[in-house]
CSV table of C-alpha atoms in Angstrom, one decimal:
chain,number,residue,atom,x,y,z
J,27,MET,CA,-15.6,9.0,-17.8
J,28,THR,CA,-18.3,11.7,-16.7
J,29,ASN,CA,-19.1,14.8,-18.7
J,30,TRP,CA,-17.1,16.4,-15.8
J,31,ASP,CA,-14.0,14.8,-16.6
J,32,ARG,CA,-14.3,15.9,-20.1
J,33,ARG,CA,-14.7,19.5,-19.4
J,34,TYR,CA,-11.5,19.4,-16.5
J,35,PHE,CA,-9.5,17.8,-19.2
J,36,ALA,CA,-10.3,19.9,-21.8
J,37,LEU,CA,-9.7,23.6,-18.9
J,38,ALA,CA,-6.2,20.9,-18.8
J,39,GLN,CA,-5.0,20.8,-22.1
J,40,HIS,CA,-6.0,24.3,-22.3
J,41,VAL,CA,-3.7,25.4,-19.2
J,42,SER,CA,-1.1,23.6,-20.4
J,43,GLN,CA,-0.1,25.8,-23.5
J,44,TRP,CA,1.0,28.0,-20.8
J,45,SER,CA,4.2,26.1,-20.7
J,46,ARG,CA,7.2,26.9,-22.0
J,47,ASP,CA,8.7,23.8,-22.3
J,48,PRO,CA,9.7,23.5,-26.3
J,49,SER,CA,9.1,19.6,-26.4
J,50,THR,CA,6.5,18.5,-23.9
J,51,GLN,CA,3.5,20.7,-22.3
J,52,VAL,CA,1.6,19.0,-19.8
J,53,GLY,CA,-1.2,20.4,-17.8
J,54,ALA,CA,-3.4,19.3,-14.9
J,55,VAL,CA,-6.2,20.5,-13.1
J,56,VAL,CA,-6.7,19.9,-9.0
J,57,VAL,CA,-10.8,19.5,-8.4
J,58,GLY,CA,-12.4,19.5,-5.2
J,59,ARG,CA,-14.9,17.2,-3.9
J,60,ASP,CA,-18.2,20.0,-4.6
J,61,ARG,CA,-16.7,20.5,-8.7
J,62,ARG,CA,-16.4,24.2,-7.3
J,63,LEU,CA,-12.9,24.2,-6.2
J,64,ILE,CA,-10.3,24.0,-8.6
J,65,ALA,CA,-6.5,24.6,-8.7
J,66,PHE,CA,-4.7,24.1,-11.7
J,67,GLY,CA,-0.9,23.7,-12.7
J,68,TYR,CA,1.3,23.5,-15.7
J,69,ASN,CA,5.1,22.2,-16.5
J,70,GLY,CA,7.8,24.6,-16.1
J,71,PHE,CA,9.9,25.7,-13.8
J,72,PRO,CA,9.6,27.0,-10.3
J,73,PRO,CA,9.0,30.8,-10.2
J,74,GLY,CA,11.9,33.4,-9.9
J,75,VAL,CA,13.4,30.7,-11.6
J,76,LYS,CA,14.5,32.1,-15.1
J,77,ASP,CA,13.0,29.9,-17.4
J,78,THR,CA,15.6,30.8,-20.8
J,79,THR,CA,15.4,29.7,-24.1
J,80,GLU,CA,19.3,28.4,-23.6
J,81,ARG,CA,18.5,26.6,-19.9
J,82,LEU,CA,15.4,24.9,-21.8
J,83,ALA,CA,17.1,23.9,-24.6
J,84,ASP,CA,19.4,22.5,-22.3
J,85,LYS,CA,17.7,18.6,-21.6
J,86,PRO,CA,20.0,18.1,-18.6
J,87,THR,CA,19.6,21.8,-17.3
J,88,LYS,CA,15.7,21.6,-18.0
J,89,TYR,CA,14.9,18.2,-16.3
J,90,ALA,CA,17.0,19.1,-13.4
J,91,LEU,CA,14.7,22.6,-13.1
J,92,THR,CA,11.1,21.4,-14.2
J,93,GLN,CA,8.1,21.6,-11.6
J,94,HIS,CA,5.7,19.3,-13.0
J,95,ALA,CA,2.3,20.1,-14.2
J,96,GLU,CA,0.7,17.7,-11.2
J,97,ARG,CA,2.9,19.4,-8.7
J,98,ASN,CA,1.6,22.6,-9.5
J,99,ALA,CA,-1.4,22.5,-9.6
J,100,LEU,CA,-1.4,20.1,-5.8
J,101,ASP,CA,0.9,23.0,-4.3
J,102,PHE,CA,-1.2,26.0,-5.4
J,103,ALA,CA,-4.2,24.5,-4.4
J,104,ARG,CA,-5.9,26.3,-1.6
J,105,PHE,CA,-8.2,24.3,-0.1
J,106,ASP,CA,-8.6,20.2,1.2
J,107,LEU,CA,-7.6,18.0,-0.9
J,108,GLU,CA,-8.7,14.5,1.3
J,109,GLY,CA,-10.7,12.5,-1.7
J,110,ALA,CA,-10.3,15.2,-4.7
J,111,THR,CA,-9.6,14.4,-8.2
J,112,LEU,CA,-6.6,15.1,-10.3
J,113,VAL,CA,-7.1,15.8,-13.6
J,114,THR,CA,-3.4,15.6,-16.0
J,115,THR,CA,-2.9,15.4,-19.9
J,116,MET,CA,0.2,13.3,-19.0
J,117,PHE,CA,0.2,10.0,-17.0
J,118,PRO,CA,1.5,11.0,-13.8
J,119,CYS,CA,5.5,9.8,-13.0
J,120,GLN,CA,6.0,8.2,-9.3
J,121,GLU,CA,7.6,11.1,-8.0
J,122,CYS,CA,3.9,13.1,-8.9
J,123,ALA,CA,2.8,9.8,-7.9
J,124,LYS,CA,4.6,10.4,-4.1
J,125,SER,CA,2.2,14.0,-3.4
J,126,ILE,CA,-0.9,13.1,-4.8
J,127,VAL,CA,-1.0,10.0,-2.7
J,128,SER,CA,0.3,12.4,0.4
J,129,ARG,CA,-2.2,14.9,-0.4
J,130,GLY,CA,-5.4,12.6,-0.4
J,131,ILE,CA,-6.3,12.5,-3.7
J,132,LYS,CA,-8.6,9.3,-4.7
J,133,ARG,CA,-9.2,9.7,-8.2
J,134,VAL,CA,-7.0,10.3,-11.5
J,135,VAL,CA,-8.2,10.9,-14.8
J,136,THR,CA,-5.0,11.1,-16.9
J,137,PRO,CA,-4.1,9.4,-20.4
J,138,PRO,CA,-3.0,5.8,-21.0
J,139,PRO,CA,1.2,5.7,-19.7
J,140,LEU,CA,3.5,5.8,-22.0
J,141,ASP,CA,5.2,2.8,-23.3
J,142,ARG,CA,8.9,4.1,-23.7
J,143,GLU,CA,11.7,4.2,-21.5
J,144,PRO,CA,12.0,5.9,-18.7
J,145,TRP,CA,8.1,6.9,-18.1
J,146,LYS,CA,7.3,3.1,-18.7
J,147,SER,CA,9.5,2.1,-15.4
J,148,SER,CA,8.2,5.1,-13.9
J,149,SER,CA,4.4,5.0,-14.6
J,150,ASP,CA,4.7,1.1,-13.2
J,151,TRP,CA,6.0,2.5,-9.9
J,152,THR,CA,3.1,5.1,-10.1
J,153,GLN,CA,0.5,2.1,-10.5
J,154,MET,CA,1.7,0.5,-8.0
J,155,MET,CA,1.1,3.1,-5.2
J,156,PHE,CA,-2.2,4.4,-6.4
J,157,GLN,CA,-3.6,0.9,-6.3
J,158,GLU,CA,-2.1,0.4,-3.2
J,159,VAL,CA,-3.8,2.9,-1.2
J,160,GLY,CA,-7.1,2.6,-3.5
J,161,ILE,CA,-7.0,5.9,-6.1
J,162,THR,CA,-9.1,5.4,-8.9
J,163,VAL,CA,-7.5,6.1,-12.4
J,164,VAL,CA,-9.9,6.6,-14.9
J,165,ILE,CA,-8.2,6.1,-18.2
J,166,LEU,CA,-9.1,8.8,-21.4
J,167,THR,CA,-9.0,6.4,-24.1
J,168,ASP,CA,-10.8,9.4,-26.6
């Protein structure tokens, strides 16, 4: 892990605070190859979808409507992501992993995967995909 990884992780932690999710706030930063181009995202409802207190409190509704931080960062990036790094405050789920792979990300900086369901099964798929396509995963340990 580099000092840049720590800086971008601190930025991802800051961005995570913008999420209105009452239980899990996640932030992500996509960093271009030159470290000058960045995009960020946090978990929340897509633009224009009302994130009312009632919807956020109802887990099935919240889960159905929430877009993950990683997907938001990838969707809002306006630069070539081939070879880029994604830094996130939570280990990516398998759905986000598909987008990470498809966009050409080559490095992911993240805390370790959670060891409880449903996250464990999802992170197992993520790790398999990342390994198969050669994405380097840097696990934050501090």
